[in-house]
Amino acid sequence: MFKDLDPLLHSQLRLAVMSILISAVEAEFVFIREKTNSTAGNLSVQIEKLREAGYISVEKSFKGKMPRTTCRITPEGIAAFEKYVEDLNSYLQKK
Amino acid sequence: MFKDLDPLLHSQLRLAVMSILISAVEAEFVFIREKTNSTAGNLSVQIEKLREAGYISVEKSFKGKMPRTTCRITPEGIAAFEKYVEDLNSYLQKK
DNA sequence: TAAACTAGTTTATAATATAAACCAAATATT
DNA sequence: AATATTTGGTTTATATTATAAACTAGTTTA
């Protein structure tokens, strides 16, 4: 009846990150922080969790002299997100 | 962009409880425990949280000699659930 | 009458989310 | 040119949350 929800995605901030990345080719750390209105510390931790899980890839480079962290969703990330959305539907049947 | 999700509903077990109650007039503790496949302890705690928040009402009675706990969703519970589902949609836009 | 079961609650622990504190380098200020 | 501030993060400490284990109170069964 109720599908188990991927605990990695059932988190407001991580879900927001995935939501951004699923509709963008890539996104920078600062952009994601602004869009999600999160603190850098929290975002850093959650991005690392998504990366560890293989849901996103993270690339570090420089924009001029300033550091830049770029995130991309992986095929596994896309699959996990789509499964999460589907599983969620088992909970959302309206009256 | 991303709406804040009601933390009381953004929990797998509590969301499942609300999902059951939104489509039933009432439901007994044991029924909910079976449907959600949860332990009694966990369910007891989560039901109390929903009750405290005013999202459900809880009535204790007897079925013969055995105790029975019956739950119902309240109008505030219905409103909160519907808002949660709507807010969730800000995260679920597909590619 | 003792063992096992029912229907829960309370409490201890594990997991999680979050922000505060920190770091290194770049840029702006006096 | 020194120093203050800002940028772009990471690490770590704390608060919150979820969850199951342990317990309670009573009932049914052997």
PDB file of C-alpha atoms (C1' of nucleotides) in Angstrom:
ATOM      1  CA  MET A   1       0.000   0.000   0.000  1.00  0.00           C
ATOM      2  CA  PHE A   2       2.482   2.675   1.136  1.00  0.00           C
ATOM      3  CA  LYS A   3       5.786   2.538  -0.662  1.00  0.00           C
ATOM      4  CA  ASP A   4       8.924   3.202   1.338  1.00  0.00           C
ATOM      5  CA  LEU A   5      10.285   6.636   0.524  1.00  0.00           C
ATOM      6  CA  ASP A   6      13.977   6.972  -0.274  1.00  0.00           C
ATOM      7  CA  PRO A   7      15.227   8.658   2.903  1.00  0.00           C
ATOM      8  CA  LEU A   8      17.888  10.466   0.930  1.00  0.00           C
ATOM      9  CA  LEU A   9      15.251  12.259  -1.076  1.00  0.00           C
ATOM     10  CA  HIS A  10      12.684  12.621   1.684  1.00  0.00           C
ATOM     11  CA  SER A  11      14.455  15.694   2.995  1.00  0.00           C
ATOM     12  CA  GLN A  12      13.334  19.182   2.116  1.00  0.00           C
ATOM     13  CA  LEU A  13      16.725  20.560   1.181  1.00  0.00           C
ATOM     14  CA  ARG A  14      18.024  17.516  -0.688  1.00  0.00           C
ATOM     15  CA  LEU A  15      14.751  17.250  -2.566  1.00  0.00           C
ATOM     16  CA  ALA A  16      15.006  20.915  -3.541  1.00  0.00           C
ATOM     17  CA  VAL A  17      18.563  20.379  -4.782  1.00  0.00           C
ATOM     18  CA  MET A  18      17.450  17.421  -6.881  1.00  0.00           C
ATOM     19  CA  SER A  19      14.477  19.376  -8.143  1.00  0.00           C
ATOM     20  CA  ILE A  20      16.773  22.121  -9.398  1.00  0.00           C
ATOM     21  CA  LEU A  21      19.220  19.691 -10.953  1.00  0.00           C
ATOM     22  CA  ILE A  22      16.618  17.602 -12.711  1.00  0.00           C
ATOM     23  CA  SER A  23      15.524  20.573 -14.778  1.00  0.00           C
ATOM     24  CA  ALA A  24      18.956  22.118 -15.345  1.00  0.00           C
ATOM     25  CA  VAL A  25      22.014  20.750 -17.096  1.00  0.00           C
ATOM     26  CA  GLU A  26      24.137  21.918 -14.174  1.00  0.00           C
ATOM     27  CA  ALA A  27      23.996  24.355 -11.300  1.00  0.00           C
ATOM     28  CA  GLU A  28      26.563  26.115  -9.156  1.00  0.00           C
ATOM     29  CA  PHE A  29      26.691  25.840  -5.382  1.00  0.00           C
ATOM     30  CA  VAL A  30      25.928  29.530  -4.909  1.00  0.00           C
ATOM     31  CA  PHE A  31      22.970  29.377  -7.278  1.00  0.00           C
ATOM     32  CA  ILE A  32      21.513  26.410  -5.434  1.00  0.00           C
ATOM     33  CA  ARG A  33      22.081  28.093  -2.090  1.00  0.00           C
ATOM     34  CA  GLU A  34      20.170  31.150  -3.255  1.00  0.00           C
ATOM     35  CA  LYS A  35      17.317  29.203  -4.857  1.00  0.00           C
ATOM     36  CA  THR A  36      16.876  26.989  -1.819  1.00  0.00           C
ATOM     37  CA  ASN A  37      17.441  29.799   0.651  1.00  0.00           C
ATOM     38  CA  SER A  38      19.699  27.540   2.686  1.00  0.00           C
ATOM     39  CA  THR A  39      22.892  28.117   4.631  1.00  0.00           C
ATOM     40  CA  ALA A  40      26.163  27.142   2.981  1.00  0.00           C
ATOM     41  CA  GLY A  41      26.966  24.699   5.775  1.00  0.00           C
ATOM     42  CA  ASN A  42      23.727  22.819   5.490  1.00  0.00           C
ATOM     43  CA  LEU A  43      23.894  22.775   1.701  1.00  0.00           C
ATOM     44  CA  SER A  44      27.474  21.546   1.744  1.00  0.00           C
ATOM     45  CA  VAL A  45      26.499  18.586   3.915  1.00  0.00           C
ATOM     46  CA  GLN A  46      23.436  17.674   1.856  1.00  0.00           C
ATOM     47  CA  ILE A  47      25.283  17.956  -1.451  1.00  0.00           C
ATOM     48  CA  GLU A  48      27.967  15.645  -0.129  1.00  0.00           C
ATOM     49  CA  LYS A  49      25.296  13.100   0.822  1.00  0.00           C
ATOM     50  CA  LEU A  50      23.769  13.209  -2.627  1.00  0.00           C
ATOM     51  CA  ARG A  51      27.208  12.858  -4.172  1.00  0.00           C
ATOM     52  CA  GLU A  52      28.122   9.920  -1.941  1.00  0.00           C
ATOM     53  CA  ALA A  53      24.908   8.217  -3.001  1.00  0.00           C
ATOM     54  CA  GLY A  54      25.834   8.746  -6.641  1.00  0.00           C
ATOM     55  CA  TYR A  55      22.764  10.895  -7.271  1.00  0.00           C
ATOM     56  CA  ILE A  56      24.800  13.913  -8.356  1.00  0.00           C
ATOM     57  CA  SER A  57      28.326  14.645  -9.488  1.00  0.00           C
ATOM     58  CA  VAL A  58      30.295  17.567  -8.137  1.00  0.00           C
ATOM     59  CA  GLU A  59      33.031  19.378  -9.992  1.00  0.00           C
ATOM     60  CA  LYS A  60      35.362  21.958  -8.535  1.00  0.00           C
ATOM     61  CA  SER A  61      36.962  24.603 -10.713  1.00  0.00           C
ATOM     62  CA  PHE A  62      37.704  28.323 -10.751  1.00  0.00           C
ATOM     63  CA  LYS A  63      35.674  31.196 -12.095  1.00  0.00           C
ATOM     64  CA  GLY A  64      38.510  33.683 -12.576  1.00  0.00           C
ATOM     65  CA  LYS A  65      40.287  33.396  -9.262  1.00  0.00           C
ATOM     66  CA  MET A  66      37.285  32.414  -7.167  1.00  0.00           C
ATOM     67  CA  PRO A  67      36.455  28.777  -6.443  1.00  0.00           C
ATOM     68  CA  ARG A  68      33.379  27.302  -8.011  1.00  0.00           C
ATOM     69  CA  THR A  69      31.451  24.115  -7.265  1.00  0.00           C
ATOM     70  CA  THR A  70      29.270  22.788 -10.048  1.00  0.00           C
ATOM     71  CA  CYS A  71      26.657  20.061  -9.556  1.00  0.00           C
ATOM     72  CA  ARG A  72      25.022  17.783 -12.071  1.00  0.00           C
ATOM     73  CA  ILE A  73      22.427  15.077 -11.636  1.00  0.00           C
ATOM     74  CA  THR A  74      23.451  11.557 -12.660  1.00  0.00           C
ATOM     75  CA  PRO A  75      21.315   8.941 -14.438  1.00  0.00           C
ATOM     76  CA  GLU A  76      20.956   7.156 -11.072  1.00  0.00           C
ATOM     77  CA  GLY A  77      19.870  10.451  -9.557  1.00  0.00           C
ATOM     78  CA  ILE A  78      17.224  10.926 -12.208  1.00  0.00           C
ATOM     79  CA  ALA A  79      15.966   7.382 -11.676  1.00  0.00           C
ATOM     80  CA  ALA A  80      15.873   7.832  -7.904  1.00  0.00           C
ATOM     81  CA  PHE A  81      14.018  11.128  -8.184  1.00  0.00           C
ATOM     82  CA  GLU A  82      11.443   9.663 -10.529  1.00  0.00           C
ATOM     83  CA  LYS A  83      10.942   6.663  -8.281  1.00  0.00           C
ATOM     84  CA  TYR A  84      10.552   8.939  -5.265  1.00  0.00           C
ATOM     85  CA  VAL A  85       7.860  10.975  -6.995  1.00  0.00           C
ATOM     86  CA  GLU A  86       6.054   7.800  -7.992  1.00  0.00           C
ATOM     87  CA  ASP A  87       6.312   6.302  -4.508  1.00  0.00           C
ATOM     88  CA  LEU A  88       5.050   9.538  -2.986  1.00  0.00           C
ATOM     89  CA  ASN A  89       1.859   9.175  -4.977  1.00  0.00           C
ATOM     90  CA  SER A  90       0.871   6.209  -2.843  1.00  0.00           C
ATOM     91  CA  TYR A  91       0.433   8.699  -0.004  1.00  0.00           C
ATOM     92  CA  LEU A  92      -1.304  11.514  -1.831  1.00  0.00           C
ATOM     93  CA  GLN A  93      -4.640  10.106  -2.919  1.00  0.00           C
ATOM     94  CA  LYS A  94      -7.155  12.831  -2.283  1.00  0.00           C
ATOM     95  CA  LYS A  95     -10.483  12.360  -0.550  1.00  0.00           C
TER      96      LYS A  95
ATOM     97  CA  MET B   1      10.182  28.974  -5.419  1.00  0.00           C
ATOM     98  CA  PHE B   2      10.273  26.083  -2.930  1.00  0.00           C
ATOM     99  CA  LYS B   3       7.546  26.168  -0.339  1.00  0.00           C
ATOM    100  CA  ASP B   4       8.386  25.130   3.190  1.00  0.00           C
ATOM    101  CA  LEU B   5       6.963  21.720   3.918  1.00  0.00           C
ATOM    102  CA  ASP B   6       4.992  21.207   7.121  1.00  0.00           C
ATOM    103  CA  PRO B   7       7.490  19.177   9.163  1.00  0.00           C
ATOM    104  CA  LEU B   8       4.660  17.378  10.896  1.00  0.00           C
ATOM    105  CA  LEU B   9       3.495  15.929   7.623  1.00  0.00           C
ATOM    106  CA  HIS B  10       6.907  15.507   6.035  1.00  0.00           C
ATOM    107  CA  SER B  11       7.395  12.217   7.847  1.00  0.00           C
ATOM    108  CA  GLN B  12       6.717   8.901   6.222  1.00  0.00           C
ATOM    109  CA  LEU B  13       4.658   7.396   9.021  1.00  0.00           C
ATOM    110  CA  ARG B  14       2.668  10.504   9.918  1.00  0.00           C
ATOM    111  CA  LEU B  15       1.947  11.141   6.251  1.00  0.00           C
ATOM    112  CA  ALA B  16       0.722   7.562   5.875  1.00  0.00           C
ATOM    113  CA  VAL B  17      -1.558   7.976   8.888  1.00  0.00           C
ATOM    114  CA  MET B  18      -2.995  11.165   7.440  1.00  0.00           C
ATOM    115  CA  SER B  19      -3.368   9.518   4.064  1.00  0.00           C
ATOM    116  CA  ILE B  20      -5.457   6.748   5.602  1.00  0.00           C
ATOM    117  CA  LEU B  21      -7.554   9.144   7.645  1.00  0.00           C
ATOM    118  CA  ILE B  22      -8.253  11.534   4.811  1.00  0.00           C
ATOM    119  CA  SER B  23     -10.034   8.829   2.866  1.00  0.00           C
ATOM    120  CA  ALA B  24     -11.765   7.130   5.793  1.00  0.00           C
ATOM    121  CA  VAL B  25     -14.309   8.446   8.256  1.00  0.00           C
ATOM    122  CA  GLU B  26     -12.313   6.903  11.071  1.00  0.00           C
ATOM    123  CA  ALA B  27      -9.702   4.240  11.646  1.00  0.00           C
ATOM    124  CA  GLU B  28      -8.604   2.145  14.585  1.00  0.00           C
ATOM    125  CA  PHE B  29      -5.071   2.093  15.918  1.00  0.00           C
ATOM    126  CA  VAL B  30      -4.606  -1.567  15.015  1.00  0.00           C
ATOM    127  CA  PHE B  31      -5.886  -1.032  11.494  1.00  0.00           C
ATOM    128  CA  ILE B  32      -3.484   1.859  10.956  1.00  0.00           C
ATOM    129  CA  ARG B  33      -0.600  -0.130  12.387  1.00  0.00           C
ATOM    130  CA  GLU B  34      -1.280  -2.959   9.957  1.00  0.00           C
ATOM    131  CA  LYS B  35      -1.766  -0.709   6.923  1.00  0.00           C
ATOM    132  CA  THR B  36       1.382   1.263   7.652  1.00  0.00           C
ATOM    133  CA  ASN B  37       3.368  -1.791   8.722  1.00  0.00           C
ATOM    134  CA  SER B  38       4.712   0.131  11.681  1.00  0.00           C
ATOM    135  CA  THR B  39       5.493  -0.809  15.253  1.00  0.00           C
ATOM    136  CA  ALA B  40       2.950   0.098  17.918  1.00  0.00           C
ATOM    137  CA  GLY B  41       5.488   2.245  19.750  1.00  0.00           C
ATOM    138  CA  ASN B  42       6.376   4.346  16.774  1.00  0.00           C
ATOM    139  CA  LEU B  43       2.742   4.699  15.744  1.00  0.00           C
ATOM    140  CA  SER B  44       1.708   5.693  19.250  1.00  0.00           C
ATOM    141  CA  VAL B  45       4.250   8.510  19.263  1.00  0.00           C
ATOM    142  CA  GLN B  46       3.331   9.785  15.802  1.00  0.00           C
ATOM    143  CA  ILE B  47      -0.399   9.678  16.484  1.00  0.00           C
ATOM    144  CA  GLU B  48       0.146  11.690  19.638  1.00  0.00           C
ATOM    145  CA  LYS B  49       2.054  14.314  17.632  1.00  0.00           C
ATOM    146  CA  LEU B  50      -0.735  14.595  15.096  1.00  0.00           C
ATOM    147  CA  ARG B  51      -3.277  14.855  17.897  1.00  0.00           C
ATOM    148  CA  GLU B  52      -1.262  17.539  19.719  1.00  0.00           C
ATOM    149  CA  ALA B  53      -1.150  19.518  16.489  1.00  0.00           C
ATOM    150  CA  GLY B  54      -4.912  19.251  16.183  1.00  0.00           C
ATOM    151  CA  TYR B  55      -4.668  17.360  12.902  1.00  0.00           C
ATOM    152  CA  ILE B  56      -6.531  14.326  14.237  1.00  0.00           C
ATOM    153  CA  SER B  57      -8.765  13.471  17.151  1.00  0.00           C
ATOM    154  CA  VAL B  58      -8.302  10.333  19.187  1.00  0.00           C
ATOM    155  CA  GLU B  59     -11.041   8.516  21.027  1.00  0.00           C
ATOM    156  CA  LYS B  60     -10.556   5.692  23.459  1.00  0.00           C
ATOM    157  CA  SER B  61     -13.284   3.149  24.052  1.00  0.00           C
ATOM    158  CA  PHE B  62     -13.779  -0.586  24.439  1.00  0.00           C
ATOM    159  CA  LYS B  63     -14.566  -3.239  21.883  1.00  0.00           C
ATOM    160  CA  GLY B  64     -16.044  -5.801  24.257  1.00  0.00           C
ATOM    161  CA  LYS B  65     -13.448  -5.868  26.995  1.00  0.00           C
ATOM    162  CA  MET B  66     -10.491  -4.888  24.849  1.00  0.00           C
ATOM    163  CA  PRO B  67      -9.325  -1.301  24.585  1.00  0.00           C
ATOM    164  CA  ARG B  68      -9.763   0.468  21.281  1.00  0.00           C
ATOM    165  CA  THR B  69      -8.267   3.675  19.962  1.00  0.00           C
ATOM    166  CA  THR B  70     -10.111   5.355  17.139  1.00  0.00           C
ATOM    167  CA  CYS B  71      -8.645   8.190  15.071  1.00  0.00           C
ATOM    168  CA  ARG B  72     -10.351  10.788  12.921  1.00  0.00           C
ATOM    169  CA  ILE B  73      -8.941  13.595  10.861  1.00  0.00           C
ATOM    170  CA  THR B  74     -10.029  17.125  11.802  1.00  0.00           C
ATOM    171  CA  PRO B  75     -10.857  20.006   9.446  1.00  0.00           C
ATOM    172  CA  GLU B  76      -7.443  21.519  10.319  1.00  0.00           C
ATOM    173  CA  GLY B  77      -5.875  18.169   9.485  1.00  0.00           C
ATOM    174  CA  ILE B  78      -7.560  18.106   6.113  1.00  0.00           C
ATOM    175  CA  ALA B  79      -6.434  21.660   5.387  1.00  0.00           C
ATOM    176  CA  ALA B  80      -2.863  20.894   6.448  1.00  0.00           C
ATOM    177  CA  PHE B  81      -2.756  17.759   4.323  1.00  0.00           C
ATOM    178  CA  GLU B  82      -4.055  19.571   1.281  1.00  0.00           C
ATOM    179  CA  LYS B  83      -1.584  22.391   1.764  1.00  0.00           C
ATOM    180  CA  TYR B  84       1.259  19.906   2.157  1.00  0.00           C
ATOM    181  CA  VAL B  85       0.355  18.201  -1.116  1.00  0.00           C
ATOM    182  CA  GLU B  86       0.186  21.548  -2.861  1.00  0.00           C
ATOM    183  CA  ASP B  87       3.483  22.722  -1.393  1.00  0.00           C
ATOM    184  CA  LEU B  88       5.115  19.459  -2.391  1.00  0.00           C
ATOM    185  CA  ASN B  89       4.284  20.178  -5.991  1.00  0.00           C
ATOM    186  CA  SER B  90       6.811  23.005  -6.016  1.00  0.00           C
ATOM    187  CA  TYR B  91       9.475  20.303  -5.739  1.00  0.00           C
ATOM    188  CA  LEU B  92       8.125  17.782  -8.197  1.00  0.00           C
ATOM    189  CA  GLN B  93       8.216  19.492 -11.555  1.00  0.00           C
ATOM    190  CA  LYS B  94       9.431  16.901 -14.015  1.00  0.00           C
ATOM    191  CA  LYS B  95      12.211  17.457 -16.535  1.00  0.00           C
TER     192      LYS B  95
ATOM    193  C1'  DT C   1      -2.993 -20.466  37.238  1.00  0.00           C
ATOM    194  C1'  DA C   2       0.414 -19.756  34.312  1.00  0.00           C
ATOM    195  C1'  DA C   3       1.611 -18.709  29.594  1.00  0.00           C
ATOM    196  C1'  DA C   4       0.814 -16.179  25.788  1.00  0.00           C
ATOM    197  C1'  DC C   5      -1.460 -12.604  23.431  1.00  0.00           C
ATOM    198  C1'  DT C   6      -3.626  -7.805  22.681  1.00  0.00           C
ATOM    199  C1'  DA C   7      -3.421  -2.991  22.720  1.00  0.00           C
ATOM    200  C1'  DG C   8      -1.184   0.155  23.527  1.00  0.00           C
ATOM    201  C1'  DT C   9       2.598   3.888  26.245  1.00  0.00           C
ATOM    202  C1'  DT C  10       7.018   5.349  27.853  1.00  0.00           C
ATOM    203  C1'  DT C  11      11.719   5.808  27.286  1.00  0.00           C
ATOM    204  C1'  DA C  12      16.253   5.158  25.466  1.00  0.00           C
ATOM    205  C1'  DT C  13      18.940   5.282  21.356  1.00  0.00           C
ATOM    206  C1'  DA C  14      20.136   6.007  16.704  1.00  0.00           C
ATOM    207  C1'  DA C  15      19.783   8.847  12.836  1.00  0.00           C
ATOM    208  C1'  DT C  16      19.120  13.351  10.762  1.00  0.00           C
ATOM    209  C1'  DA C  17      18.935  18.121   9.930  1.00  0.00           C
ATOM    210  C1'  DT C  18      20.783  22.417  10.774  1.00  0.00           C
ATOM    211  C1'  DA C  19      23.507  26.248  11.969  1.00  0.00           C
ATOM    212  C1'  DA C  20      27.565  27.969  14.255  1.00  0.00           C
ATOM    213  C1'  DA C  21      32.252  28.182  13.958  1.00  0.00           C
ATOM    214  C1'  DC C  22      35.890  27.925  11.139  1.00  0.00           C
ATOM    215  C1'  DC C  23      39.259  28.294   6.922  1.00  0.00           C
ATOM    216  C1'  DA C  24      41.636  30.034   2.819  1.00  0.00           C
ATOM    217  C1'  DA C  25      41.763  33.109  -0.562  1.00  0.00           C
ATOM    218  C1'  DA C  26      40.039  37.277  -2.959  1.00  0.00           C
ATOM    219  C1'  DT C  27      38.531  41.864  -3.017  1.00  0.00           C
ATOM    220  C1'  DA C  28      37.565  46.340  -1.047  1.00  0.00           C
ATOM    221  C1'  DT C  29      38.725  50.129   2.230  1.00  0.00           C
ATOM    222  C1'  DT C  30      41.627  53.727   4.573  1.00  0.00           C
TER     223       DT C  30
ATOM    224  C1'  DA D   1      50.355  48.638   1.865  1.00  0.00           C
ATOM    225  C1'  DA D   2      48.179  47.016   5.648  1.00  0.00           C
ATOM    226  C1'  DT D   3      43.788  45.635   7.411  1.00  0.00           C
ATOM    227  C1'  DA D   4      38.939  44.814   7.066  1.00  0.00           C
ATOM    228  C1'  DT D   5      35.330  42.591   4.612  1.00  0.00           C
ATOM    229  C1'  DT D   6      33.437  39.425   1.468  1.00  0.00           C
ATOM    230  C1'  DT D   7      33.216  35.044  -1.036  1.00  0.00           C
ATOM    231  C1'  DG D   8      32.855  30.244  -1.288  1.00  0.00           C
ATOM    232  C1'  DG D   9      32.863  26.970   0.843  1.00  0.00           C
ATOM    233  C1'  DT D  10      33.971  22.747   4.944  1.00  0.00           C
ATOM    234  C1'  DT D  11      33.950  20.880   9.516  1.00  0.00           C
ATOM    235  C1'  DT D  12      31.896  20.151  13.724  1.00  0.00           C
ATOM    236  C1'  DA D  13      28.733  20.700  17.466  1.00  0.00           C
ATOM    237  C1'  DT D  14      23.972  20.780  18.717  1.00  0.00           C
ATOM    238  C1'  DA D  15      19.135  20.319  18.385  1.00  0.00           C
ATOM    239  C1'  DT D  16      15.455  17.682  16.517  1.00  0.00           C
ATOM    240  C1'  DT D  17      13.354  13.575  14.921  1.00  0.00           C
ATOM    241  C1'  DA D  18      12.365   8.903  14.077  1.00  0.00           C
ATOM    242  C1'  DT D  19      12.325   4.460  15.734  1.00  0.00           C
ATOM    243  C1'  DA D  20      12.410   0.361  18.346  1.00  0.00           C
ATOM    244  C1'  DA D  21      13.081  -1.758  22.777  1.00  0.00           C
ATOM    245  C1'  DA D  22      11.281  -2.216  27.061  1.00  0.00           C
ATOM    246  C1'  DC D  23       7.446  -1.828  29.751  1.00  0.00           C
ATOM    247  C1'  DT D  24       2.311  -1.667  31.505  1.00  0.00           C
ATOM    248  C1'  DA D  25      -2.286  -3.266  32.038  1.00  0.00           C
ATOM    249  C1'  DG D  26      -5.420  -6.172  31.079  1.00  0.00           C
ATOM    250  C1'  DT D  27      -7.463 -10.491  28.383  1.00  0.00           C
ATOM    251  C1'  DT D  28      -7.726 -14.939  26.470  1.00  0.00           C
ATOM    252  C1'  DT D  29      -6.178 -19.633  26.133  1.00  0.00           C
ATOM    253  C1'  DA D  30      -4.180 -24.019  27.628  1.00  0.00           C
TER     254       DA D  30
END
